[in-house]
Coordinates of C-alpha atoms in Angstrom, one line a residue:
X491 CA -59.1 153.0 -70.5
X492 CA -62.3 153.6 -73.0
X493 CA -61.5 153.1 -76.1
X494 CA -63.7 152.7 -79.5
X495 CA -65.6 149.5 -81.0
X496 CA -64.5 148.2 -84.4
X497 CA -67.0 147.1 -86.8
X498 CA -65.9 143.6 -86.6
X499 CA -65.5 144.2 -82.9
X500 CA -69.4 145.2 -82.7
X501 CA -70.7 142.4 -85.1
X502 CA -72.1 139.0 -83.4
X503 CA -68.9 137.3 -85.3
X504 CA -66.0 138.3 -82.2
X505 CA -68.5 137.6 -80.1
X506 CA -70.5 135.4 -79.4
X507 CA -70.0 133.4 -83.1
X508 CA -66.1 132.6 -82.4
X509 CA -66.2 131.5 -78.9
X510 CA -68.8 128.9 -79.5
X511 CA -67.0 127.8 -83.0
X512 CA -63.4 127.6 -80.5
X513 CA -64.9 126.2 -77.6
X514 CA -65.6 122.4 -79.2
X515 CA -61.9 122.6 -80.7
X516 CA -60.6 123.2 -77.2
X517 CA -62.6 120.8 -75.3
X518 CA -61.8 117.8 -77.8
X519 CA -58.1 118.9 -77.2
X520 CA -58.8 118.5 -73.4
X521 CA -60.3 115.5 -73.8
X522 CA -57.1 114.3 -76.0
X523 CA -54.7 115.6 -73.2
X524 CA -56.9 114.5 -70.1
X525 CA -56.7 110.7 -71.1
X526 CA -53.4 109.2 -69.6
X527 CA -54.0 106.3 -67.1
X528 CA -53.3 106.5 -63.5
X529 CA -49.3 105.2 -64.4
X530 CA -48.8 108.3 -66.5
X531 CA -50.0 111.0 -64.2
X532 CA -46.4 111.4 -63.0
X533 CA -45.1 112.1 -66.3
X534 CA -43.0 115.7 -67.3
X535 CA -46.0 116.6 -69.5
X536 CA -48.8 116.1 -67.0
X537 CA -46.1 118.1 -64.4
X538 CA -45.7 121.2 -67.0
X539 CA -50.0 120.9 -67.2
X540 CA -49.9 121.0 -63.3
X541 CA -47.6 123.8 -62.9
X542 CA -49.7 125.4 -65.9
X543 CA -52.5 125.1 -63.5
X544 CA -50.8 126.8 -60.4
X545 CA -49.6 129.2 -62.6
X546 CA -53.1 130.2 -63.5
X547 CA -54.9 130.1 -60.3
X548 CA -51.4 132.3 -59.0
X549 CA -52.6 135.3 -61.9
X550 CA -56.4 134.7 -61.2
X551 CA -56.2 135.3 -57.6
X552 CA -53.7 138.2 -57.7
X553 CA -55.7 139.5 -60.6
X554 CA -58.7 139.7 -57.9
X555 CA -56.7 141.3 -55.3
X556 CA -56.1 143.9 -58.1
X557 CA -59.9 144.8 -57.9
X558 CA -58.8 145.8 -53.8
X559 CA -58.3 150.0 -53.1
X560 CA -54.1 149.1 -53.3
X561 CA -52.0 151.2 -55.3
X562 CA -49.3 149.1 -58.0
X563 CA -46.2 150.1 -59.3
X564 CA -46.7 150.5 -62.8
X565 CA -44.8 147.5 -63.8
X566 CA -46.9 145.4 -61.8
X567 CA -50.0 146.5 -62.6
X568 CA -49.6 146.1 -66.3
X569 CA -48.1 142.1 -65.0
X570 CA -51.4 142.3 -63.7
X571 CA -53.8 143.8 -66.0
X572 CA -52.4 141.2 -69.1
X573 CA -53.7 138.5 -66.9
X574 CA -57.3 140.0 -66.2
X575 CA -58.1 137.6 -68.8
X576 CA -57.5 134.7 -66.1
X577 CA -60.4 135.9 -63.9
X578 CA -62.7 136.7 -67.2
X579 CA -61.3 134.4 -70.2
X580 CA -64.6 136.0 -72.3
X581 CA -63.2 139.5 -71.8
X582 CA -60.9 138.3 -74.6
X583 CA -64.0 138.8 -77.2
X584 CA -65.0 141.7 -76.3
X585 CA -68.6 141.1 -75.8
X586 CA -69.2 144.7 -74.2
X587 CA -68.5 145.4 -77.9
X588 CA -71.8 143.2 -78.6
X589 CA -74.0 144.7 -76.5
X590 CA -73.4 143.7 -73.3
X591 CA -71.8 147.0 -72.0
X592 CA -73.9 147.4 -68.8
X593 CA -73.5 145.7 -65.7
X594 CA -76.4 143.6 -65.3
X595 CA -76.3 141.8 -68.6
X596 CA -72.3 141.3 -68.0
X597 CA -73.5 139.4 -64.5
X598 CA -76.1 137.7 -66.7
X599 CA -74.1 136.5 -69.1
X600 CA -70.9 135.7 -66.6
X601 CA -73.9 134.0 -64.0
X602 CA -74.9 131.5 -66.8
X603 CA -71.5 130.8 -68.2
X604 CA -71.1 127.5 -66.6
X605 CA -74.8 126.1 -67.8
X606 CA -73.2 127.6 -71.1
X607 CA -70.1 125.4 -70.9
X608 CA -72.2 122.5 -70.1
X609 CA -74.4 122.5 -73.1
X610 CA -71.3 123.2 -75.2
X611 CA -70.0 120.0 -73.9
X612 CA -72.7 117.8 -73.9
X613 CA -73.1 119.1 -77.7
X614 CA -69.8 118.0 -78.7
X615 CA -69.9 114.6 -76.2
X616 CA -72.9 113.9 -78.6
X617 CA -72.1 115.2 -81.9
X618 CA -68.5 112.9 -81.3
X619 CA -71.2 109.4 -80.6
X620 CA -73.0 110.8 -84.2
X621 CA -69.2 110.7 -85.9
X622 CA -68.4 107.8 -84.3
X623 CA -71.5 105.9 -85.8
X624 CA -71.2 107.6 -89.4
X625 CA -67.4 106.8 -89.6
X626 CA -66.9 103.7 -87.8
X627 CA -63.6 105.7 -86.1
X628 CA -63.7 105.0 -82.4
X629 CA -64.1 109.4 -81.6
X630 CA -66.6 108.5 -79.4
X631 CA -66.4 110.6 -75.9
X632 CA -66.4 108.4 -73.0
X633 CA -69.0 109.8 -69.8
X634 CA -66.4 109.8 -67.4
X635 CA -63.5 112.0 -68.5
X636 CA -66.0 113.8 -70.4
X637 CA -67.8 114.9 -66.9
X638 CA -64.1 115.3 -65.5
X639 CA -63.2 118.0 -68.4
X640 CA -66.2 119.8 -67.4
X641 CA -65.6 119.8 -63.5
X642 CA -61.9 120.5 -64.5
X643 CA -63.2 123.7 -66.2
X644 CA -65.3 124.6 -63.5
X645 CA -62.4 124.3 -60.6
X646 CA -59.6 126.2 -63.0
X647 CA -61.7 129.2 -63.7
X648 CA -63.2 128.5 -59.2
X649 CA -61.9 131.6 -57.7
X650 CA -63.0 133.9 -60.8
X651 CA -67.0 132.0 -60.2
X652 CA -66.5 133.0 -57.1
X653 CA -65.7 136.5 -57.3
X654 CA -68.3 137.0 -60.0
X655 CA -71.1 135.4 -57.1
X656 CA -69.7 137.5 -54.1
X657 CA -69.0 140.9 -56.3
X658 CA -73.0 141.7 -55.9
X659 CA -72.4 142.3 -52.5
X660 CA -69.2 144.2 -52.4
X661 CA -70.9 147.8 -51.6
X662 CA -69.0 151.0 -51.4
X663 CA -70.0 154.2 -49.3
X664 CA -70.0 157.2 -50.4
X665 CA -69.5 160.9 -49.9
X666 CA -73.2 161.7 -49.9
X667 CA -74.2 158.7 -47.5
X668 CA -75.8 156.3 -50.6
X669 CA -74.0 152.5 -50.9
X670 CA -73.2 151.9 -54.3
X671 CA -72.1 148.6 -56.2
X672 CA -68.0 148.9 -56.4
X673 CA -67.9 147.4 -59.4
X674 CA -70.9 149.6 -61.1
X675 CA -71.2 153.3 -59.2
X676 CA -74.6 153.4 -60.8
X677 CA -76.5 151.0 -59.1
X678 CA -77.6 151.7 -55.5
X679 CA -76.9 148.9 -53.0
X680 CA -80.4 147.6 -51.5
X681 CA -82.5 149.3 -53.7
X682 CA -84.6 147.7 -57.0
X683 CA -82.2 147.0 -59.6
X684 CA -80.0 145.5 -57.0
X685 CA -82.4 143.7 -55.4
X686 CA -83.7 142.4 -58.6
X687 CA -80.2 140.9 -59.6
X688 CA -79.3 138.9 -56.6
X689 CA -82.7 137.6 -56.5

């Protein structure tokens, strides 16, 4: 369903200002949450995280099976389209609203979301060593669960990575005998703009 950019929708603040001003804020939350010892891992707070996680990777992969020629009752395919956030949390901001309406600088931007998510966190591991030394508080990220919030991130959002590596080369036929990208009707399957995105 098409429907209209706001203003605010179509300025650079929705996107991409307020995911990169959010994005420190959640991963020194993660790191807060992520730093219980070995005895605590069985604790009802880490279970509710764990079943948090299932639950998420449940909605991610039925959310892909939702990209699939089935046909959904109605019920379950607006279950399903309130968690298409799951298999592309940046669809939340809009950033076809910012410019990046057209298919190959979505793949772009979804292709170097991960080296994105790494800077962001090796910003914030090394502006929390900075505070550390201008306060004297002990906010200083440690290496190791630092690295294991960012591998964490990587295997939550796995199955939507994958999808976004493998959807180049889901091509459709049709009527008049040309293969065309199922995701973008417009670009022909083996010929230069294709060729020049998975390459």
């Amino acid at each position: 369903e098409c429907a209209p950019c706001s203003f605010f929708e179509t300025s650079s603040v929705l996107f991409p200002l307020i995911p990169l001003m959010i994005f420190p804020l959640i991963i020194c939350f993660l790191y807060r949450v992520s730093r219980d010892d070995s005895d605590r891992w069985g604790t009802w707070r880490n279970g509710i995280a764990s079943f948090g996680f299932l639950l998420l990777n449940h909605y991610q992969i039925t959310t892909l099976v939702n990209n699939a020629n089935l046909q959904y009752s109605g019920s379950i395919a607006g279950v399903l389209g309130f968690f298409k956030f799951s298999e592309d949390p940046m669809s939340m901001f809009k950033p076809q609203c910012a410019g990046f309406q057209d298919f190959q600088k979505t793949m772009i931007l979804r292709a170097v979301g991960p080296v994105i998510v790494a800077a962001l966190i090796a910003l914030t591991f090394l502006c929390s060593h900075v505070v550390k030394r201008l306060s004297g508080k002990d906010v200083a990220f440690e290496v190791n669960r630092t690295l294991n919030i960012y591998f964490s991130l990587i295997f939550t959002f796995f199955a939507a990575i994958s999808a976004m590596a493998l959807a180049m080369f889901k091509c459709a036929e049709n009527p008049n005998g040309i293969d065309t990208l199922a995701q973008d009707q417009s670009i022909i399957c083996y010929e230069s703009d294709w060729n020049s995105m998975v390459g």
